[in-house]
Coordinates of C-alpha atoms and ligand atoms in Angstrom, one line a residue:
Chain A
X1 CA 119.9 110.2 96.9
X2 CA 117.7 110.9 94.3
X3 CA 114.3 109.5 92.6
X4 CA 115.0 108.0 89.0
X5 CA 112.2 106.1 87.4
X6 CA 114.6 106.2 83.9
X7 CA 115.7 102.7 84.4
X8 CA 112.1 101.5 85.4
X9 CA 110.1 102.9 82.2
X10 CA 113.0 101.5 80.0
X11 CA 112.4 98.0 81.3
X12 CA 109.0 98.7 81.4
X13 CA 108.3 96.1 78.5
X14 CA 109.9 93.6 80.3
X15 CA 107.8 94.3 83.8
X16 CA 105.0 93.8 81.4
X17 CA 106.0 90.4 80.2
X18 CA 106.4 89.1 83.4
X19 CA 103.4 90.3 84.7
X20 CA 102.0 88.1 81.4
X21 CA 103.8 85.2 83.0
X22 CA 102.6 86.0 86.6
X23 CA 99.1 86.1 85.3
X24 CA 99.5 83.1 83.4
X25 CA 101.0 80.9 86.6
X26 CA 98.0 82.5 89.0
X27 CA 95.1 81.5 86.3
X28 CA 96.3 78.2 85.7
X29 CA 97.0 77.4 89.3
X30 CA 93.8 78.6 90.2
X31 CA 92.1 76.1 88.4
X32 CA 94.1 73.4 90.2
X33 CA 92.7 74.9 93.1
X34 CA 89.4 75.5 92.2
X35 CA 89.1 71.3 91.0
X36 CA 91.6 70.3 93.6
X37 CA 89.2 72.3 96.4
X38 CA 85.9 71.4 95.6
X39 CA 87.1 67.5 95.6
X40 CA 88.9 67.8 98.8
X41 CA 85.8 70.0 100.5
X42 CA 83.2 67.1 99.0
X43 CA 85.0 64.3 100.5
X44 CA 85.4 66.6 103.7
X45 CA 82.1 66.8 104.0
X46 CA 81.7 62.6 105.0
X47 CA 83.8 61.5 107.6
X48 CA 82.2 58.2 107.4
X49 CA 84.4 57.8 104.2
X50 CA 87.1 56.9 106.6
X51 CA 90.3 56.8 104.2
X52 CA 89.4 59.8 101.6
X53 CA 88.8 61.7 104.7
X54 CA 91.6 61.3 106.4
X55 CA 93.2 62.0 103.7
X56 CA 91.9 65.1 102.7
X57 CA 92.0 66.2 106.2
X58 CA 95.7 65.3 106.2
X59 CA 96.5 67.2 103.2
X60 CA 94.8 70.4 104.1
X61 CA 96.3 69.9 107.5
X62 CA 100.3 69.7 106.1
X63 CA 99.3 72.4 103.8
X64 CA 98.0 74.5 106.0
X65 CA 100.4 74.4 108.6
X66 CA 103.4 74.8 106.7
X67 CA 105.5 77.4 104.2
X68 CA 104.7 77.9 100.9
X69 CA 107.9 78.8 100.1
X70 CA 108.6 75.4 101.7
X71 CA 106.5 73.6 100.1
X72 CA 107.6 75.4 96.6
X73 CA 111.6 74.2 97.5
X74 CA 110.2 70.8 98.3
X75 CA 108.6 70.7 94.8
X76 CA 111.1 72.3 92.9
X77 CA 114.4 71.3 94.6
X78 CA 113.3 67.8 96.2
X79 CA 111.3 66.6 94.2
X80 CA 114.6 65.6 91.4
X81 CA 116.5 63.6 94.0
X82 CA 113.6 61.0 93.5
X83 CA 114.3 61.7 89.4
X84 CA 110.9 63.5 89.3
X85 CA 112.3 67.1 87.5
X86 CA 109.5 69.3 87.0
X87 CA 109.6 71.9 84.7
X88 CA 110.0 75.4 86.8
X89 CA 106.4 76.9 85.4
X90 CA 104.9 73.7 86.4
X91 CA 106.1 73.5 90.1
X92 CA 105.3 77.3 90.6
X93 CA 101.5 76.2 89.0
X94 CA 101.4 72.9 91.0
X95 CA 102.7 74.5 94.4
X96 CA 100.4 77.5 94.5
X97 CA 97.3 75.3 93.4
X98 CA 98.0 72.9 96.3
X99 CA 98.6 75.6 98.8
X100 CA 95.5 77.4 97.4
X101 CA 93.4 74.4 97.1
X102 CA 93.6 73.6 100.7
X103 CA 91.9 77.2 101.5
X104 CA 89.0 76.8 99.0
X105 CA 88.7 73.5 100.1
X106 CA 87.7 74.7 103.5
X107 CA 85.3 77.7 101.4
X108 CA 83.6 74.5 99.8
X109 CA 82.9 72.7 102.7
X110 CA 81.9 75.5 104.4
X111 CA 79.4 76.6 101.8
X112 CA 78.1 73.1 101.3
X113 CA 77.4 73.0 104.7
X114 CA 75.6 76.1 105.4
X115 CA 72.8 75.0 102.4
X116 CA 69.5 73.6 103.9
X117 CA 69.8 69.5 103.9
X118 CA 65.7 69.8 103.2
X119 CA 67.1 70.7 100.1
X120 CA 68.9 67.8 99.4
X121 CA 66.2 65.5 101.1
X122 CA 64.1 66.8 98.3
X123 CA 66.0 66.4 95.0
X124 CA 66.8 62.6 96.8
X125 CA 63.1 62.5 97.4
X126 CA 62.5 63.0 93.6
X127 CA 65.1 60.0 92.3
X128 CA 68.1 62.3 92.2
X129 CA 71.7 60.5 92.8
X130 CA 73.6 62.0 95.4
X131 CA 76.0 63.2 93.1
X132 CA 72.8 64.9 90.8
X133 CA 71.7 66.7 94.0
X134 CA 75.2 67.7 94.9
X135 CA 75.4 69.1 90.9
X136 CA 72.0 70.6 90.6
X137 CA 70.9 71.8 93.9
X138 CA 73.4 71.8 96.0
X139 CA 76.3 73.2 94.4
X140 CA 74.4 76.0 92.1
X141 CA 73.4 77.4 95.6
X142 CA 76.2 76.8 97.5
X143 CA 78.5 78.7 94.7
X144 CA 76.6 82.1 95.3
X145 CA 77.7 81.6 98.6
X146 CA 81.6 81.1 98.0
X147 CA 81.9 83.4 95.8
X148 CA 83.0 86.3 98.1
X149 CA 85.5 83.6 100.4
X150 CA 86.9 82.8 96.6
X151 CA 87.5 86.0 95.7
X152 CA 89.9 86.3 99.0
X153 CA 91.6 83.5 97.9
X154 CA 91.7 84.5 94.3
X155 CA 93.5 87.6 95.3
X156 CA 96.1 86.0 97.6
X157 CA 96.8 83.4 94.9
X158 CA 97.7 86.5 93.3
X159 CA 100.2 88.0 95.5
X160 CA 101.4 84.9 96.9
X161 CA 102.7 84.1 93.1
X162 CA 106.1 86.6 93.7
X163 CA 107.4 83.6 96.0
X164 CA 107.3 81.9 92.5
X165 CA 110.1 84.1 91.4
X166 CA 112.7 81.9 93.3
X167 CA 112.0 78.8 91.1
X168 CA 113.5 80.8 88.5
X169 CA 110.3 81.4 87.2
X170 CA 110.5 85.0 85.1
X171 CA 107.6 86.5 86.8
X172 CA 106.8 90.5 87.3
X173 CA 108.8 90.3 90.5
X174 CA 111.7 88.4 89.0
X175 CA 111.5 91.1 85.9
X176 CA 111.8 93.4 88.2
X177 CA 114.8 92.0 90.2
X178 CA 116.5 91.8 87.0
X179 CA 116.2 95.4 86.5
X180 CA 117.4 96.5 89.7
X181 CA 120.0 94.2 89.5
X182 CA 121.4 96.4 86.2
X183 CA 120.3 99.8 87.8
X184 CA 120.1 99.4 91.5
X185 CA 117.3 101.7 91.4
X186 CA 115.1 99.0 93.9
X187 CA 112.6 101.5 95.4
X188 CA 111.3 102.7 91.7
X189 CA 111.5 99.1 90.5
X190 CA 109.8 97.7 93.3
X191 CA 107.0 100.1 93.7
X192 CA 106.2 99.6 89.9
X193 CA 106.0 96.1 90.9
X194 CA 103.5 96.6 93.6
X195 CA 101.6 98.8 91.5
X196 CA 101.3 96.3 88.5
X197 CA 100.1 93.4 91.9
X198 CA 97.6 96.2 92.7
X199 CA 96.5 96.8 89.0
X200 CA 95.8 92.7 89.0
X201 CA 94.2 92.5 91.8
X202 CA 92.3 95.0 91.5
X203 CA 91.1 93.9 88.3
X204 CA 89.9 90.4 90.0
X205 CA 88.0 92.3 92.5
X206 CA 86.3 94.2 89.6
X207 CA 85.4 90.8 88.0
X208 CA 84.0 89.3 91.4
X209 CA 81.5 91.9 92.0
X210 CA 80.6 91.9 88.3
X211 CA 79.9 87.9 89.4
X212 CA 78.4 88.3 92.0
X213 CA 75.8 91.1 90.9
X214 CA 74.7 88.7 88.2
X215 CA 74.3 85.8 90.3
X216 CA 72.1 88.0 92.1
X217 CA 70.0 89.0 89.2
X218 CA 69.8 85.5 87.7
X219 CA 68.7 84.1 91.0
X220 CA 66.8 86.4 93.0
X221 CA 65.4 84.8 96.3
Chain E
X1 CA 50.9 50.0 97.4
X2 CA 53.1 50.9 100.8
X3 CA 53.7 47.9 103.6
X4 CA 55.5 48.9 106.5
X5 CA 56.7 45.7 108.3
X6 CA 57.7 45.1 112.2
X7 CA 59.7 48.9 111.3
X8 CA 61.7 49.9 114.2
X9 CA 64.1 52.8 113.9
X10 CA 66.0 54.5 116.8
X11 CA 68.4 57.6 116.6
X12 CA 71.3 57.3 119.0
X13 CA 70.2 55.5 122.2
X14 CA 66.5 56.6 121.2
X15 CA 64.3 54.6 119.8
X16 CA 62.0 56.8 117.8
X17 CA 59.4 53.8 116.3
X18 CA 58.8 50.8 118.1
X19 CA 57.6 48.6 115.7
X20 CA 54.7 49.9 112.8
X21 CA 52.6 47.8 111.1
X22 CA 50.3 49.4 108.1
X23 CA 49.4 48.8 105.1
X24 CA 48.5 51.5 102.4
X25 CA 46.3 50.1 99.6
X26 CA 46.3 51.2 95.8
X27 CA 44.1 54.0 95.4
X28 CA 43.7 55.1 99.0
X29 CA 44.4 58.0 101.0
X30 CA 45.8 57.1 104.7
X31 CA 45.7 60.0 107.5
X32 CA 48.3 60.0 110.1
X33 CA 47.9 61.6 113.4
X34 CA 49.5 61.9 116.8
X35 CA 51.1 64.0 119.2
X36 CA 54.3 66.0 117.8
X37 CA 57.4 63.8 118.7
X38 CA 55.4 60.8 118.2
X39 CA 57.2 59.9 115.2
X40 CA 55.3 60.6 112.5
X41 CA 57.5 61.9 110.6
X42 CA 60.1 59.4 110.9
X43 CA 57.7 56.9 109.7
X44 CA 56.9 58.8 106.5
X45 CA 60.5 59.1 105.8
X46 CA 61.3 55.4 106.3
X47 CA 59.2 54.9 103.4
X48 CA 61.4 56.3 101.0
X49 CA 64.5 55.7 103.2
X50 CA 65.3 59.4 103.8
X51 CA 65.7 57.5 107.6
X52 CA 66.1 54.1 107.4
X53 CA 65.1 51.7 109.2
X54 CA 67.2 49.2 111.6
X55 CA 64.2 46.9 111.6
X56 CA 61.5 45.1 109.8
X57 CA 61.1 46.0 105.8
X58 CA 59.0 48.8 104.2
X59 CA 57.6 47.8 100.1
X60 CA 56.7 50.3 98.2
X61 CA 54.9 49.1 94.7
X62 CA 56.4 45.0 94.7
X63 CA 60.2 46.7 95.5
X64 CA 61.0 45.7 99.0
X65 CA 63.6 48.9 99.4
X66 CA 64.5 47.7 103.3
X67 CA 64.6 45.1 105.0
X68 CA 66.5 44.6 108.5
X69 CA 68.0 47.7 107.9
X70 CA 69.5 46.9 104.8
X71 CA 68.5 48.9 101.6
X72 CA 68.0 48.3 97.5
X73 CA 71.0 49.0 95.8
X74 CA 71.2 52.8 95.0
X75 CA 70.1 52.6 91.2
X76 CA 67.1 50.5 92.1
X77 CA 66.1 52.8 95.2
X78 CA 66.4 56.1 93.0
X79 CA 64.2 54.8 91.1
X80 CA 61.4 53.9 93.7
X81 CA 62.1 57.0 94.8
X82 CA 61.3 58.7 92.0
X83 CA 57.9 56.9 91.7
X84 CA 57.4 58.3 95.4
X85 CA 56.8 61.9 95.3
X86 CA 56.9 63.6 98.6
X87 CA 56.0 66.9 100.0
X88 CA 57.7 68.8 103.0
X89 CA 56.0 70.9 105.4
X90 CA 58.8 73.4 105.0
X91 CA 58.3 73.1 101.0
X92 CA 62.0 73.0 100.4
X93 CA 61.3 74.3 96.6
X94 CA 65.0 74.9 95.3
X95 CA 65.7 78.9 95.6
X96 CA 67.8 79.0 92.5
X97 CA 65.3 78.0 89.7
X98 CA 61.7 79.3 88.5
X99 CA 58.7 77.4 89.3
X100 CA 58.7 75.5 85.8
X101 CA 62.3 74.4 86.4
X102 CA 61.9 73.3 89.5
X103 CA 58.8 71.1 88.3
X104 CA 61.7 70.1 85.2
X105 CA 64.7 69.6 87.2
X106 CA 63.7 66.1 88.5
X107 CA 62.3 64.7 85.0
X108 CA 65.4 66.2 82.9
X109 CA 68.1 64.6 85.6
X110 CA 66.8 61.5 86.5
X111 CA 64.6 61.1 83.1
X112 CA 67.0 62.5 80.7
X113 CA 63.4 64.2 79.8
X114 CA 63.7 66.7 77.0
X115 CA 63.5 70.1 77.9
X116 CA 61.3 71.6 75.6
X117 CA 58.9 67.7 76.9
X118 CA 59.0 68.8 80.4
X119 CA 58.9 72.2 80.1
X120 CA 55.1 71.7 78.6
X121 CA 55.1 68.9 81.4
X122 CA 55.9 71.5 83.9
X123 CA 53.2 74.0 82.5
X124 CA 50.5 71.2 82.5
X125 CA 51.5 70.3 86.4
X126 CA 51.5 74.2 87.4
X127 CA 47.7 74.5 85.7
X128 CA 46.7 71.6 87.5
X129 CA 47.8 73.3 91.1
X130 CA 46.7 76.6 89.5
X131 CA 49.8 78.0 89.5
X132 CA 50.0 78.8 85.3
X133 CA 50.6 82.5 85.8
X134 CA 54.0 82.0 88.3
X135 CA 55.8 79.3 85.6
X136 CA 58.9 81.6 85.0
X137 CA 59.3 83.7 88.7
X138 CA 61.3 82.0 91.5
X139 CA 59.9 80.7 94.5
X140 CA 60.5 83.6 96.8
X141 CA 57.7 86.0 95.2
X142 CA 55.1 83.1 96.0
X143 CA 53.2 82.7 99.3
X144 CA 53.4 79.9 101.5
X145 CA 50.1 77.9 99.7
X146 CA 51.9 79.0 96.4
X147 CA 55.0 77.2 97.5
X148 CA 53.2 74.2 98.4
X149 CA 51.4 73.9 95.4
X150 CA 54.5 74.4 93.3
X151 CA 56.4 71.4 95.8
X152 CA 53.4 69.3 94.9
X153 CA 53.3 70.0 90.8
X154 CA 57.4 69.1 91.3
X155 CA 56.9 65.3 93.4
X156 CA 54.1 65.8 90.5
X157 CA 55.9 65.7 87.5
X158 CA 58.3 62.3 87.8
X159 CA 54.7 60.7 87.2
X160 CA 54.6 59.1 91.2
X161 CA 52.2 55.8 91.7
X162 CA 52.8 57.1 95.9
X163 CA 52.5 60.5 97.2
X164 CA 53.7 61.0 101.0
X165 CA 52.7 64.6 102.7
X166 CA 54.5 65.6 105.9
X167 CA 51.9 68.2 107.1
X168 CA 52.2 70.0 104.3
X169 CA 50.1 72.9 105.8
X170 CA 51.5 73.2 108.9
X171 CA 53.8 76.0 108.0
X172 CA 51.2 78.0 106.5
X173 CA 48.9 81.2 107.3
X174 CA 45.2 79.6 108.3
X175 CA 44.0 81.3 105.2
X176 CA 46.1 79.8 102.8
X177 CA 45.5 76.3 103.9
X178 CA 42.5 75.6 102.0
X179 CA 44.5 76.0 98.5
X180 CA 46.6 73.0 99.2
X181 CA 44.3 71.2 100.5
X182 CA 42.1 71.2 98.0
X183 CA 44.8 69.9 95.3
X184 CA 45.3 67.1 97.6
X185 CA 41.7 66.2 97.7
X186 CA 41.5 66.4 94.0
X187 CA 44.8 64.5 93.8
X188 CA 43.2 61.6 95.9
X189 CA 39.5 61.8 93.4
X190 CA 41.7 60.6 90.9
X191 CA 42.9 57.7 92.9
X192 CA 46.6 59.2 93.5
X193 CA 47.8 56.5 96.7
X194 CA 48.4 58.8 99.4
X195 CA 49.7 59.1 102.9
X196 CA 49.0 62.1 104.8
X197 CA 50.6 63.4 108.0
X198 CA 48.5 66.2 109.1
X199 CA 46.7 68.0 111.7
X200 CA 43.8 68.7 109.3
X201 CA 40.8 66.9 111.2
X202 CA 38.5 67.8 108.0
X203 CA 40.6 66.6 105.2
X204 CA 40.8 63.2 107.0
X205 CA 37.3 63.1 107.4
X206 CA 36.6 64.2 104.1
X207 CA 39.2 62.2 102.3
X208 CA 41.0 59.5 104.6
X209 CA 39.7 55.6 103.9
X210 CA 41.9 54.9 107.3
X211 CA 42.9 57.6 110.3
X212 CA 46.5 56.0 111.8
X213 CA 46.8 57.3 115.3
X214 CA 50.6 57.1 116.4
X215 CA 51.4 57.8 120.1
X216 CA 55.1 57.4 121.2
X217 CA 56.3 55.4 118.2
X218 CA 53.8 52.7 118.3
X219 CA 50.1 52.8 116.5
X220 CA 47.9 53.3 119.0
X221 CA 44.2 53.1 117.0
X222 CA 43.7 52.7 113.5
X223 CA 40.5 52.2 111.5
X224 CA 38.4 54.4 109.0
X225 CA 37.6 58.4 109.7
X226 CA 34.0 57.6 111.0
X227 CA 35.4 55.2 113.6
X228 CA 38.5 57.3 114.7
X229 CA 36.8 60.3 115.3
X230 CA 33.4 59.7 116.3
X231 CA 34.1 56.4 118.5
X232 CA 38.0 56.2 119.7
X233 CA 38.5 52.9 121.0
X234 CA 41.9 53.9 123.1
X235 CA 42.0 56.6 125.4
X236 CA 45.2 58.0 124.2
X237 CA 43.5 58.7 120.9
X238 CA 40.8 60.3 122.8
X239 CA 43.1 62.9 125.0
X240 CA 45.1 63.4 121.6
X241 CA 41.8 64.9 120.0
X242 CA 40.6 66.6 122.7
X243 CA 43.7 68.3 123.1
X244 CA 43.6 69.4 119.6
X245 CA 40.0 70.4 119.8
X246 CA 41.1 73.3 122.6
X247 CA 44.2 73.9 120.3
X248 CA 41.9 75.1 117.6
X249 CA 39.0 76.6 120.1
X250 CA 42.4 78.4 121.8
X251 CA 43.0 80.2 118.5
X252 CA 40.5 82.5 117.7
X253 CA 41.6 83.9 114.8
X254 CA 41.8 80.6 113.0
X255 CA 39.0 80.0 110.3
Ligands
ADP1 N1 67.5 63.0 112.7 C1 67.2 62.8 114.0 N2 68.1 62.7 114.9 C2 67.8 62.5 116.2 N3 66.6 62.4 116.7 C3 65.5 62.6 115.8 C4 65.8 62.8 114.4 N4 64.6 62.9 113.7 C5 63.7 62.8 114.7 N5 64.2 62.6 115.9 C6 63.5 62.4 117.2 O1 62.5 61.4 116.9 C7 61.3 61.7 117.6 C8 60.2 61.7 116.6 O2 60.3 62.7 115.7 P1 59.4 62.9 114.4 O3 59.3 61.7 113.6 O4 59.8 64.2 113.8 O5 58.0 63.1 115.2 P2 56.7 63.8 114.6 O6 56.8 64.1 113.2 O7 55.6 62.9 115.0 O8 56.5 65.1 115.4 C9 61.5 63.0 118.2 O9 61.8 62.8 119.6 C10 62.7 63.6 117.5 O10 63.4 64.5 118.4
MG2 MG1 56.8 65.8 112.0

């Protein structure tokens, strides 16, 4: 058996384009994460709030404790028997921000919970809603805080997106299945693949510290 | 200017004030004092609702903002709040912003203040607590009396009829005391109405019209500085005093 990148750097284009498409799905489904997470970690944070509680607590439960390829199926394939048919690109968006959301949701909370509540006391103290100390006191601080946490999740959004490759979405991975499929060269094809994950997510780690090092700078305590 | 009414608050099974009557007129400076755990504290927070209150009604101004334990709508209690500044003993400045913007964050958000109006607003606040020169570094390069004075330029700066201090020096190094109390006694000159939680036995000879002596959630003694110290009526208030006497004769290196 012999190595044979050949049929790898012709359809090198192509792994190209679908890496386009996989960082397309993974930035967009972050930000369903990032609005769906800091909602469900805010309304975690008041269990008095009996019904958007439980709710929350439900959803992140399910989520948690279940596939996300299942869950990707149940959008994708289920979801039409009730004449809901999602596009492809918008289950794989919807299903990884859901999963995601659930794990930033518990980075929120967290966060939240670990700032000061003299610090809310205070901005309530001057007038302050509680939704302008939760905006400019709370959150501000509690951000510097999540940032590392986020960046974790960040990165498995990233390499949790090849399981959108079965929706039929044409992703790196399902680039790269394509080629093999032609070639059957699978070892070059899929370590090009996980080279062009670890190029991505690499390149998110990169941006994180350049984040983080600048929060620290703006806000030195 | 501040009523407390029949207040009675408990946490849990506990019931932390037992029923306060006081009365803080327009204009004058009230000192409260008592053993820690007395409820002091509580108290001070039931008068902007921080805590609030199961019992009786506190009125700030002519707002009632609770009564049997049921409060102002939000809106109407932000806003009392806002004319109620009040200072921590543990400063709680926000770490993320300068001095100046934490003296603007309150006016801009609440206000919809300009920024470049409470920025010289801010600037104007900090001079007055002598803190000009540390407008634009952030609260961790100041001091403990530096903090202080920045909290009370902030409660400052939304223009407050009430000021409420939660010994606002106990946190500090004995040398920096002084500082902040010297802004509060300038603060009361100009007729600022103020309640005072604090240990500070000059300042509310100096500067209290009444001494409030709490003891176990009740008001044991109350009546003006002169009285309090030099002629307790209650022998509670007179072990309370004598026990902080040999607190401060105990610590030597205080000044
Ligand atoms: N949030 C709270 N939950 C439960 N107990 C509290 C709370 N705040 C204060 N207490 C209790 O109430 C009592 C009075 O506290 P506090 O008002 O802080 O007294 P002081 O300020 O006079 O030292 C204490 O026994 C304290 O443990
Ligand atoms: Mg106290």
């Amino acid at each position: 058996m012999t190595i044979d990148f050949g049929p790898v750097l012709e359809g090198f284009p192509r792994l190209l384009s679908g890496a386009l498409v996989t960082v397309e799905v993974t930035v967009a489904a972050m930000l369903v994460s990032a609005v769906l997470g800091l909602a469900v970690g805010i309304v975690r944070l008041d269990p008095r709030r009996r019904v958007l509680y439980g709710a929350a607590s439900s959803y992140v439960a399910f989520i948690r404790g279940t596939p996300l390829l299942v869950q990707l199926f149940i959008l994708f394939f289920g979801l039409p028997q009730f004449g809901i048919l999602l596009p492809a690109t918008a289950c794989g968006i919807l299903g990884l921000g859901i999963y995601s959301g659930s794990y930033v949701s518990e980075v929120v909370r967290g966060a939240i919970q670990s700032i000061d509540p003299g610090q809310t006391e205070a901005a309530r103290s001057l007038g302050m809603s509680r939704a302008q100390a939760m905006r400019k006191v709370v959150l501000p601080q509690a951000f510097r805080r999540m940032l590392p946490p986020l960046g974790n999740e960040a990165i498995a959004l990233i390499k949790n997106s090849a399981l959108v490759s079965l929706l039929t979405i044409d992703d790196v991975m399902r680039e790269g299945q394509r080629i093999i499929s032609t070639s059957f060269r699978a070892l070059e094809t899929y370590l090009a693949v996980a080279l062009i994950y670890f190029v991505l997510t690499n390149l998110a780690n990169q941006f994180l510290r350049f984040l983080e090092r600048r929060m620290q700078v703006e806000g030195r305590r | 200017m501040i009523s407390v009414i029949g207040v009675k608050k408990r946490f849990g099974g506990h019931e932390v004030l037992k029923g306060i009557d006081l009365e803080v007129r327009s204009s004058e400076t009230m000192v409260v004092i008592g053993p820690s755990g007395s409820g002091k504290s509580t108290l001070l927070r039931c008068c902007n609702c921080l805590e609030v209150p199961e019992e009786g009604a506190v009125r700030i101004g002519d707002v009632t903002i609770v009564e049997e334990g049921v409060t102002v709508p939000e809106a109407q209690l932000n806003a009392v709040r806002a004319e109620t500044g009040m200072v921590f003993q543990s400063f709680n400045l926000f770490p993320h912003m300068t001095t100046a913007e934490n003296v603007m964050c309150a006016p801009m958000t609440v206000r919809k203040t300009p920024k470049a109006e409470a920025r010289a607003l801010a600037l104007e606040l900090l001079a007055k607590v002598g803190l000009a020169d540390k407008a634009d570094v952030y609260p961790s390069t100041l001091s403990g009396g530096q903090k202080q004075r920045a909290a009370i330029a902030r409660a400052l700066a939304m223009r407050p009829k009430v000021m409420l201090f939660d010994e606002p020096t106990s946190a500090l190094d004995p040398e920096l005391v002084g500082e902040v109390l010297q802004v509060m006694k300038a603060l009361a000159a100009e007729g600022m109405t103020m309640m005072v939680v604090t240990h500070e036995m000059g300042f509310a000879r100096e500067v209290a019209d009444t001494v409030v002596v709490m003891a176990d959630g009740r008001i044991v003694e109350q009546g003006p500085p002169a009285r309090i110290f030099t002629d307790p009526q209650e022998e509670r208030t007179r072990a309370f005093l004598r026990a902080l006497v040999d607190g401060h004769l105990a610590q030597p290196a205080a000044t």
